Amino acid sequence: MVFILIREKRVMKKTYFDYASTTPVDARVVSAMLPFFTEKFGNASSAHSFGFAAQKALEDSRETIAKFLGARREEIVFTSGGTEANNLALMGLAHRLKDKGNHIIVSAIEHPSVLETARYLEKQGFQVTYLNVNAQGQIALDQLRSALSDQTILVSVMHASNEIGTVEPIAEIGRITRERKIIFHVDAVQTAGHLPIDVQALNVDLLSLSAHKFYGPKGVGALYVRKGVHLDSCLLGGDQEQGLRASTQNVAGAVGLAKAIDLAAQTMVDEAVRQSALRDFLIAEVLKNIDGARLNGHAQERLPNNAHFVFEKIKGEALLMNLDRVGIAASMGSACKAGLMEPSHVLRAIGVSDDLAAGALRISLGRSTTRTEIDDLLEKLIAAVKRLRA
Ligand SMILES: *Cc1c(COP(=O)(O)O)cnc(C)c1O
């Protein structure tokens, strides 16, 4: 006698709304990378055919990234990601120019990889101004102007906030820093591969990007370093990347980064239009259907894929867990440290009370997000908020 056990298996549909944290790697990116793990495995510094092949792939990738930014091939430095690019930009420039001046300006809403590097430099004797932002999250140009002094060596402002999605007036800042001959760094990790970027038009001197935020692999990024801008290296022990980044290059990663940016360039304008329409629909429906809901960030000047809310009388962690249970993956927008929820520095900077900030929710959309998914999200979100308040 044969017993057949049929296990009832309910497959819950899972939907990802956390594309600002990371994205899946595009299958075409994976295909482009694969040969560089196996048959084309050479070290790009080696003086033989394996090395030359690796070096060619590396330089071709550099060229692709440079083209995307309106830069030159030799101005692109590969790093292990956005964090390292930001560390290298701030530390490398501060240490190199310490005899020229000791003042650095950053916005108060930067990513921790900029903010904590700025705090570290403060401990090393540099003076740091943390520029305030308005209620929409944008820095004021007159405040920037009055913060500049003849000691200022660097201004660092992110292109767009990973948390509330606000896009900063980078071109205007670039005009000011260029006029004063001050180096301008931009953390473009949230915008690269999503919005067009031209380092010439924006007068940017240093710019960070990271592959895993636009359908490339994790652990690889790049820093654009304008010709004539000199940095001290943060890693010692090799002369790779023009001496700016010791360590054997991640050739497969660089190839993946280049392929991802190439693919992004083909669709990003259309995707920005499509995703911002979905975003605006989502925002309108949330504000209409959930009492005590508030949108954070700028209504127009915001990332096409970002919707960030706070809900009165809601704990964000509980909301996230409730949503995850019904197959919705979202975020509060800022990472909590060791389980302790510190109120987000970004929400504080835009004047959201700590109480309200505890009820934060970031929904970030991606290439595969559909209107059906948004409808499903709305239904589940409205129900979850109701449940938690009951
Ligand atoms: C994700 C992110 C970073 C860090 O990039 P990694 O590649 O994950 O190190 C830096 N800045 C911003 C704005 C980001 O969103």
Short mmCIF file of C-alpha atoms and ligand atoms in Angstrom, two decimals:
data_model
loop_
_atom_site.label_atom_id
_atom_site.label_comp_id
_atom_site.label_asym_id
_atom_site.label_seq_id
_atom_site.Cartn_x
_atom_site.Cartn_y
_atom_site.Cartn_z
CA MET A 1 0.00 0.00 0.00
CA VAL A 2 1.34 3.36 -0.93
CA PHE A 3 0.56 6.38 1.10
CA ILE A 4 0.89 9.58 -0.67
CA LEU A 5 1.32 12.55 1.54
CA ILE A 6 0.15 15.72 -0.01
CA ARG A 7 1.48 18.63 1.89
CA GLU A 8 -0.71 21.61 1.47
CA LYS A 9 1.52 24.39 0.34
CA ARG A 10 0.24 27.89 0.10
CA VAL A 11 2.61 29.94 -1.92
CA MET A 12 2.48 33.54 -0.91
CA LYS A 13 3.34 36.04 -3.57
CA LYS A 14 6.26 38.15 -2.39
CA THR A 15 6.71 41.64 -3.74
CA TYR A 16 9.85 43.68 -3.39
CA PHE A 17 9.52 47.41 -2.70
CA ASP A 18 13.03 48.03 -1.40
CA TYR A 19 14.96 48.86 -4.59
CA ALA A 20 16.69 51.78 -2.85
CA SER A 21 18.47 49.25 -0.61
CA THR A 22 19.55 47.03 -3.45
CA THR A 23 18.36 45.66 -6.78
CA PRO A 24 18.50 42.20 -8.37
CA VAL A 25 21.34 41.73 -10.84
CA ASP A 26 20.07 41.87 -14.43
CA ALA A 27 20.54 38.48 -16.15
CA ARG A 28 22.41 40.22 -19.00
CA VAL A 29 24.84 41.63 -16.42
CA VAL A 30 25.43 38.16 -14.99
CA SER A 31 26.13 36.81 -18.51
CA ALA A 32 28.61 39.59 -19.20
CA MET A 33 30.44 38.87 -15.92
CA LEU A 34 30.62 35.07 -16.07
CA PRO A 35 33.66 34.62 -18.38
CA PHE A 36 35.74 36.76 -16.01
CA PHE A 37 35.43 34.23 -13.22
CA THR A 38 36.64 31.29 -15.29
CA GLU A 39 38.47 31.43 -18.63
CA LYS A 40 39.28 35.17 -18.45
CA PHE A 41 40.45 35.12 -14.84
CA GLY A 42 43.74 37.01 -15.28
CA ASN A 43 45.14 39.65 -12.95
CA ALA A 44 44.91 43.00 -14.76
CA SER A 45 48.47 43.83 -13.62
CA SER A 46 50.06 40.69 -15.10
CA ALA A 47 52.41 40.95 -18.09
CA HIS A 48 51.01 38.07 -20.14
CA SER A 49 48.02 37.41 -22.36
CA PHE A 50 45.73 36.52 -19.42
CA GLY A 51 46.60 39.81 -17.75
CA PHE A 52 46.25 41.80 -20.96
CA ALA A 53 42.76 40.39 -21.54
CA ALA A 54 41.72 41.35 -17.99
CA GLN A 55 43.24 44.80 -18.40
CA LYS A 56 41.41 45.35 -21.67
CA ALA A 57 38.08 44.41 -20.07
CA LEU A 58 38.83 46.73 -17.16
CA GLU A 59 39.69 49.67 -19.41
CA ASP A 60 36.69 49.08 -21.68
CA SER A 61 34.49 49.11 -18.58
CA ARG A 62 36.10 52.32 -17.40
CA GLU A 63 35.39 53.87 -20.78
CA THR A 64 31.69 52.90 -20.62
CA ILE A 65 31.28 54.43 -17.17
CA ALA A 66 33.18 57.57 -18.17
CA LYS A 67 30.93 58.03 -21.22
CA PHE A 68 27.82 57.76 -19.07
CA LEU A 69 29.08 60.59 -16.85
CA GLY A 70 30.53 62.80 -19.59
CA ALA A 71 34.00 62.07 -18.20
CA ARG A 72 37.28 60.63 -19.47
CA ARG A 73 38.37 57.03 -19.04
CA GLU A 74 41.33 57.87 -16.81
CA GLU A 75 39.05 59.82 -14.45
CA ILE A 76 37.24 56.66 -13.25
CA VAL A 77 38.56 54.79 -10.20
CA PHE A 78 37.02 51.41 -9.34
CA THR A 79 36.17 50.83 -5.68
CA SER A 80 34.41 48.20 -3.60
CA GLY A 81 31.17 50.21 -3.63
CA GLY A 82 29.56 53.51 -2.75
CA THR A 83 30.84 53.51 0.82
CA GLU A 84 34.46 53.19 -0.22
CA ALA A 85 34.05 55.78 -2.98
CA ASN A 86 32.67 58.25 -0.43
CA ASN A 87 35.41 57.45 2.10
CA LEU A 88 38.10 57.87 -0.55
CA ALA A 89 36.63 61.17 -1.79
CA LEU A 90 36.44 62.80 1.64
CA MET A 91 39.49 61.31 3.37
CA GLY A 92 41.64 61.30 0.25
CA LEU A 93 40.94 64.94 -0.52
CA ALA A 94 41.12 66.20 3.07
CA HIS A 95 44.48 64.56 3.67
CA ARG A 96 45.86 65.76 0.36
CA LEU A 97 44.76 69.37 0.84
CA LYS A 98 45.28 69.71 4.61
CA ASP A 99 47.96 72.35 4.10
CA LYS A 100 45.62 74.40 1.92
CA GLY A 101 42.70 74.54 4.36
CA ASN A 102 40.96 72.62 7.10
CA HIS A 103 37.29 73.30 6.47
CA ILE A 104 34.82 70.85 4.94
CA ILE A 105 31.10 71.32 4.25
CA VAL A 106 28.62 68.44 4.04
CA SER A 107 24.84 68.40 4.16
CA ALA A 108 23.18 67.20 7.35
CA ILE A 109 21.29 64.47 5.47
CA GLU A 110 24.21 62.64 3.87
CA HIS A 111 24.51 58.85 3.90
CA PRO A 112 26.47 57.54 6.94
CA SER A 113 29.44 56.75 4.68
CA VAL A 114 29.84 60.52 4.19
CA LEU A 115 28.66 61.72 7.61
CA GLU A 116 30.79 59.35 9.65
CA THR A 117 33.83 60.06 7.49
CA ALA A 118 33.24 63.78 8.12
CA ARG A 119 33.06 63.11 11.88
CA TYR A 120 36.27 61.10 11.69
CA LEU A 121 37.97 64.01 9.92
CA GLU A 122 36.71 66.33 12.65
CA LYS A 123 38.57 64.18 15.17
CA GLN A 124 41.66 64.58 12.99
CA GLY A 125 41.44 68.37 13.36
CA PHE A 126 39.33 69.37 10.37
CA GLN A 127 36.38 71.71 10.86
CA VAL A 128 33.13 70.47 9.45
CA THR A 129 29.97 72.46 8.71
CA TYR A 130 26.81 70.35 8.54
CA LEU A 131 24.47 72.28 6.25
CA ASN A 132 20.82 72.34 7.27
CA VAL A 133 18.07 71.47 4.84
CA ASN A 134 14.55 72.87 4.54
CA ALA A 135 11.36 70.92 5.30
CA GLN A 136 11.51 69.34 1.82
CA GLY A 137 15.10 68.22 2.39
CA GLN A 138 16.95 70.66 0.13
CA ILE A 139 19.96 72.71 1.15
CA ALA A 140 19.72 76.50 0.84
CA LEU A 141 22.24 78.03 -1.56
CA ASP A 142 22.62 81.24 0.46
CA GLN A 143 23.50 79.17 3.54
CA LEU A 144 26.09 77.32 1.51
CA ARG A 145 27.52 80.61 0.24
CA SER A 146 27.86 82.06 3.72
CA ALA A 147 29.43 78.86 5.07
CA LEU A 148 32.30 79.03 2.53
CA SER A 149 35.59 80.47 3.70
CA ASP A 150 39.14 80.66 2.39
CA GLN A 151 39.79 77.55 4.49
CA THR A 152 37.12 75.50 2.70
CA ILE A 153 38.66 72.67 0.68
CA LEU A 154 35.62 70.49 0.00
CA VAL A 155 31.84 70.60 -0.32
CA SER A 156 30.02 67.26 -0.35
CA VAL A 157 26.29 67.09 -1.09
CA MET A 158 24.40 63.99 -2.21
CA HIS A 159 22.57 64.02 -5.56
CA ALA A 160 19.46 62.49 -3.98
CA SER A 161 18.56 61.22 -0.55
CA ASN A 162 18.42 57.45 -0.18
CA GLU A 163 15.88 57.98 2.56
CA ILE A 164 13.34 60.66 1.58
CA GLY A 165 14.23 60.81 -2.13
CA THR A 166 14.78 64.58 -2.36
CA VAL A 167 16.99 65.65 -5.26
CA GLU A 168 19.46 68.41 -4.36
CA PRO A 169 20.24 71.45 -6.57
CA ILE A 170 23.58 70.01 -7.71
CA ALA A 171 24.06 72.25 -10.78
CA GLU A 172 23.57 75.40 -8.68
CA ILE A 173 25.96 74.15 -5.98
CA GLY A 174 28.49 73.29 -8.67
CA ARG A 175 28.32 76.81 -10.05
CA ILE A 176 29.12 78.23 -6.61
CA THR A 177 31.97 75.84 -5.80
CA ARG A 178 33.51 76.24 -9.26
CA GLU A 179 33.45 80.02 -8.94
CA ARG A 180 35.24 79.75 -5.58
CA LYS A 181 37.59 77.02 -6.88
CA ILE A 182 36.49 74.61 -4.15
CA ILE A 183 36.33 70.86 -4.81
CA PHE A 184 32.76 69.52 -5.05
CA HIS A 185 31.95 65.87 -4.25
CA VAL A 186 28.57 64.32 -5.02
CA ASP A 187 27.29 61.01 -3.65
CA ALA A 188 25.26 59.94 -6.68
CA VAL A 189 24.66 56.38 -5.48
CA GLN A 190 20.87 56.82 -5.62
CA THR A 191 20.79 58.59 -9.00
CA ALA A 192 23.49 56.93 -11.12
CA GLY A 193 21.72 54.58 -13.53
CA HIS A 194 18.39 56.27 -12.77
CA LEU A 195 18.82 59.88 -13.89
CA PRO A 196 21.15 61.39 -16.49
CA ILE A 197 24.38 62.75 -14.97
CA ASP A 198 26.85 65.06 -16.71
CA VAL A 199 29.83 65.96 -14.52
CA GLN A 200 30.74 68.83 -16.89
CA ALA A 201 27.33 70.49 -16.84
CA LEU A 202 27.09 69.98 -13.07
CA ASN A 203 30.65 71.22 -12.33
CA VAL A 204 31.25 68.17 -10.17
CA ASP A 205 34.86 67.21 -9.28
CA LEU A 206 34.29 63.91 -7.45
CA LEU A 207 31.28 61.61 -7.83
CA SER A 208 30.46 58.26 -6.22
CA LEU A 209 28.33 55.48 -7.67
CA SER A 210 27.56 51.86 -6.80
CA ALA A 211 26.54 49.03 -9.14
CA HIS A 212 24.09 47.21 -6.88
CA LYS A 213 21.71 50.20 -6.82
CA PHE A 214 21.09 49.85 -10.58
CA TYR A 215 20.85 46.12 -11.28
CA GLY A 216 24.59 45.44 -11.09
CA PRO A 217 26.51 43.32 -8.59
CA LYS A 218 27.14 44.22 -4.95
CA GLY A 219 30.66 45.07 -3.87
CA VAL A 220 31.70 47.22 -6.82
CA GLY A 221 31.44 50.95 -7.38
CA ALA A 222 33.40 53.82 -8.81
CA LEU A 223 34.66 57.27 -7.96
CA TYR A 224 34.91 59.86 -10.70
CA VAL A 225 37.98 62.02 -10.04
CA ARG A 226 38.27 65.09 -12.24
CA LYS A 227 41.65 65.42 -13.99
CA GLY A 228 43.84 67.70 -11.89
CA VAL A 229 42.15 66.77 -8.59
CA HIS A 230 44.57 64.80 -6.43
CA LEU A 231 43.69 62.46 -3.59
CA ASP A 232 45.68 60.54 -1.01
CA SER A 233 45.08 56.80 -1.22
CA CYS A 234 43.23 55.12 1.63
CA LEU A 235 44.56 51.62 0.85
CA LEU A 236 48.28 50.98 0.77
CA GLY A 237 50.25 48.20 -0.84
CA GLY A 238 49.80 48.47 -4.59
CA ASP A 239 49.71 50.96 -7.43
CA GLN A 240 46.46 49.81 -9.04
CA GLU A 241 43.90 52.45 -10.08
CA GLN A 242 46.62 55.08 -10.61
CA GLY A 243 47.82 54.51 -7.06
CA LEU A 244 44.44 55.52 -5.63
CA ARG A 245 43.23 52.06 -4.70
CA ALA A 246 45.70 49.30 -3.92
CA SER A 247 44.42 45.72 -4.40
CA THR A 248 43.91 43.44 -7.38
CA GLN A 249 41.01 44.80 -9.39
CA ASN A 250 37.63 43.10 -9.36
CA VAL A 251 37.50 42.64 -13.13
CA ALA A 252 34.21 40.72 -13.21
CA GLY A 253 32.68 43.38 -10.95
CA ALA A 254 33.92 46.22 -13.16
CA VAL A 255 32.50 44.47 -16.24
CA GLY A 256 29.19 44.04 -14.40
CA LEU A 257 29.15 47.69 -13.36
CA ALA A 258 29.76 48.79 -16.95
CA LYS A 259 27.13 46.44 -18.37
CA ALA A 260 24.60 47.62 -15.78
CA ILE A 261 25.20 51.28 -16.58
CA ASP A 262 25.02 50.56 -20.29
CA LEU A 263 21.64 48.85 -19.88
CA ALA A 264 20.41 51.59 -17.55
CA ALA A 265 21.32 54.27 -20.07
CA GLN A 266 19.03 52.63 -22.63
CA THR A 267 15.89 52.67 -20.49
CA MET A 268 16.34 55.10 -17.61
CA VAL A 269 14.51 58.04 -19.14
CA ASP A 270 11.44 55.92 -19.96
CA GLU A 271 11.67 54.16 -16.59
CA ALA A 272 11.83 57.48 -14.76
CA VAL A 273 8.60 58.55 -16.45
CA ARG A 274 6.88 55.21 -15.82
CA GLN A 275 8.01 54.86 -12.21
CA SER A 276 7.22 58.43 -11.22
CA ALA A 277 3.65 57.98 -12.51
CA LEU A 278 3.30 54.86 -10.31
CA ARG A 279 4.95 56.73 -7.43
CA ASP A 280 2.57 59.67 -7.70
CA PHE A 281 -0.44 57.35 -7.82
CA LEU A 282 0.82 55.51 -4.72
CA ILE A 283 1.44 58.76 -2.82
CA ALA A 284 -2.00 60.17 -3.69
CA GLU A 285 -3.77 56.96 -2.64
CA VAL A 286 -1.85 56.64 0.64
CA LEU A 287 -2.57 60.25 1.61
CA LYS A 288 -6.24 59.86 0.63
CA ASN A 289 -6.88 56.54 2.35
CA ILE A 290 -4.75 56.61 5.50
CA ASP A 291 -5.47 59.16 8.22
CA GLY A 292 -2.45 60.80 9.80
CA ALA A 293 -0.21 59.94 6.86
CA ARG A 294 2.36 62.42 5.67
CA LEU A 295 4.73 62.41 2.69
CA ASN A 296 8.37 63.26 3.39
CA GLY A 297 10.71 64.89 0.91
CA HIS A 298 10.02 67.17 -2.03
CA ALA A 299 6.78 66.67 -3.96
CA GLN A 300 8.39 67.18 -7.40
CA GLU A 301 12.17 67.20 -6.92
CA ARG A 302 12.34 63.58 -5.83
CA LEU A 303 13.68 60.25 -7.05
CA PRO A 304 11.28 58.67 -9.59
CA ASN A 305 11.10 55.50 -7.50
CA ASN A 306 10.83 56.87 -3.96
CA ALA A 307 7.79 57.35 -1.74
CA HIS A 308 8.56 58.00 1.93
CA PHE A 309 5.87 58.42 4.58
CA VAL A 310 5.38 58.78 8.30
CA PHE A 311 2.17 57.50 9.91
CA GLU A 312 0.85 58.84 13.18
CA LYS A 313 0.45 56.31 15.99
CA ILE A 314 2.39 53.61 14.17
CA LYS A 315 5.70 51.91 14.97
CA GLY A 316 7.63 51.48 11.76
CA GLU A 317 9.25 48.17 12.80
CA ALA A 318 5.83 46.67 13.58
CA LEU A 319 4.46 47.91 10.26
CA LEU A 320 7.38 46.37 8.36
CA MET A 321 6.88 43.02 10.09
CA ASN A 322 3.15 43.13 9.37
CA LEU A 323 3.80 43.89 5.73
CA ASP A 324 6.44 41.17 5.44
CA ARG A 325 3.93 38.66 6.76
CA VAL A 326 1.67 39.44 3.82
CA GLY A 327 4.53 39.34 1.32
CA ILE A 328 5.45 43.00 1.08
CA ALA A 329 9.16 43.89 1.46
CA ALA A 330 9.64 47.55 2.33
CA SER A 331 11.89 49.64 4.58
CA MET A 332 11.86 52.47 7.07
CA GLY A 333 14.51 54.16 4.95
CA SER A 334 17.26 54.20 7.53
CA ALA A 335 19.07 51.30 9.13
CA CYS A 336 18.63 50.75 12.83
CA LYS A 337 21.80 50.20 14.80
CA ALA A 338 22.07 46.90 16.68
CA GLY A 339 18.33 46.70 17.16
CA LEU A 340 18.18 50.11 18.77
CA MET A 341 16.06 52.46 16.74
CA GLU A 342 17.73 55.85 16.73
CA PRO A 343 15.45 58.40 15.08
CA SER A 344 16.64 59.03 11.54
CA HIS A 345 19.03 61.99 11.22
CA VAL A 346 17.33 62.83 7.93
CA LEU A 347 13.83 63.04 9.41
CA ARG A 348 15.22 65.13 12.28
CA ALA A 349 16.86 67.45 9.76
CA ILE A 350 13.56 68.07 7.94
CA GLY A 351 11.80 68.78 11.22
CA VAL A 352 9.83 65.56 11.75
CA SER A 353 9.34 64.91 15.47
CA ASP A 354 10.99 61.77 16.90
CA ASP A 355 7.54 60.48 17.75
CA LEU A 356 6.31 60.74 14.20
CA ALA A 357 9.65 59.55 12.79
CA ALA A 358 9.13 56.22 14.55
CA GLY A 359 6.31 55.55 12.07
CA ALA A 360 8.41 55.82 8.91
CA LEU A 361 7.92 53.76 5.76
CA ARG A 362 9.92 53.91 2.54
CA ILE A 363 8.50 52.31 -0.56
CA SER A 364 10.98 52.19 -3.43
CA LEU A 365 10.02 50.97 -6.89
CA GLY A 366 11.99 49.23 -9.61
CA ARG A 367 11.99 48.15 -13.24
CA SER A 368 9.65 45.25 -12.61
CA THR A 369 7.15 47.11 -10.44
CA THR A 370 3.65 47.12 -11.97
CA ARG A 371 0.40 48.93 -11.32
CA THR A 372 -1.09 45.62 -10.12
CA GLU A 373 1.65 45.36 -7.49
CA ILE A 374 0.95 48.92 -6.35
CA ASP A 375 -2.78 48.14 -6.03
CA ASP A 376 -1.94 45.05 -3.96
CA LEU A 377 0.50 47.05 -1.82
CA LEU A 378 -2.12 49.73 -1.16
CA GLU A 379 -4.69 47.20 -0.07
CA LYS A 380 -2.23 45.48 2.31
CA LEU A 381 -0.76 48.72 3.65
CA ILE A 382 -4.14 50.24 4.45
CA ALA A 383 -5.17 47.03 6.22
CA ALA A 384 -1.89 46.79 8.16
CA VAL A 385 -2.13 50.35 9.45
CA LYS A 386 -5.73 49.73 10.50
CA ARG A 387 -4.77 46.50 12.26
CA LEU A 388 -1.88 48.09 14.13
CA ARG A 389 -3.97 51.05 15.30
CA ALA A 390 -6.83 48.84 16.48
C1 LIG B 1 23.64 52.55 -0.82
C2 LIG B 1 24.23 53.91 -0.65
C3 LIG B 1 25.59 54.09 -0.33
C4 LIG B 1 26.50 52.92 -0.04
O1 LIG B 1 26.81 52.19 -1.19
P1 LIG B 1 27.39 50.70 -1.01
O2 LIG B 1 27.79 50.30 -2.40
O3 LIG B 1 26.28 49.87 -0.47
O4 LIG B 1 28.55 50.79 -0.09
C5 LIG B 1 26.07 55.38 -0.24
N1 LIG B 1 25.29 56.45 -0.46
C6 LIG B 1 23.99 56.33 -0.77
C7 LIG B 1 23.18 57.55 -1.03
C8 LIG B 1 23.41 55.05 -0.87
O5 LIG B 1 22.11 54.93 -1.17
#
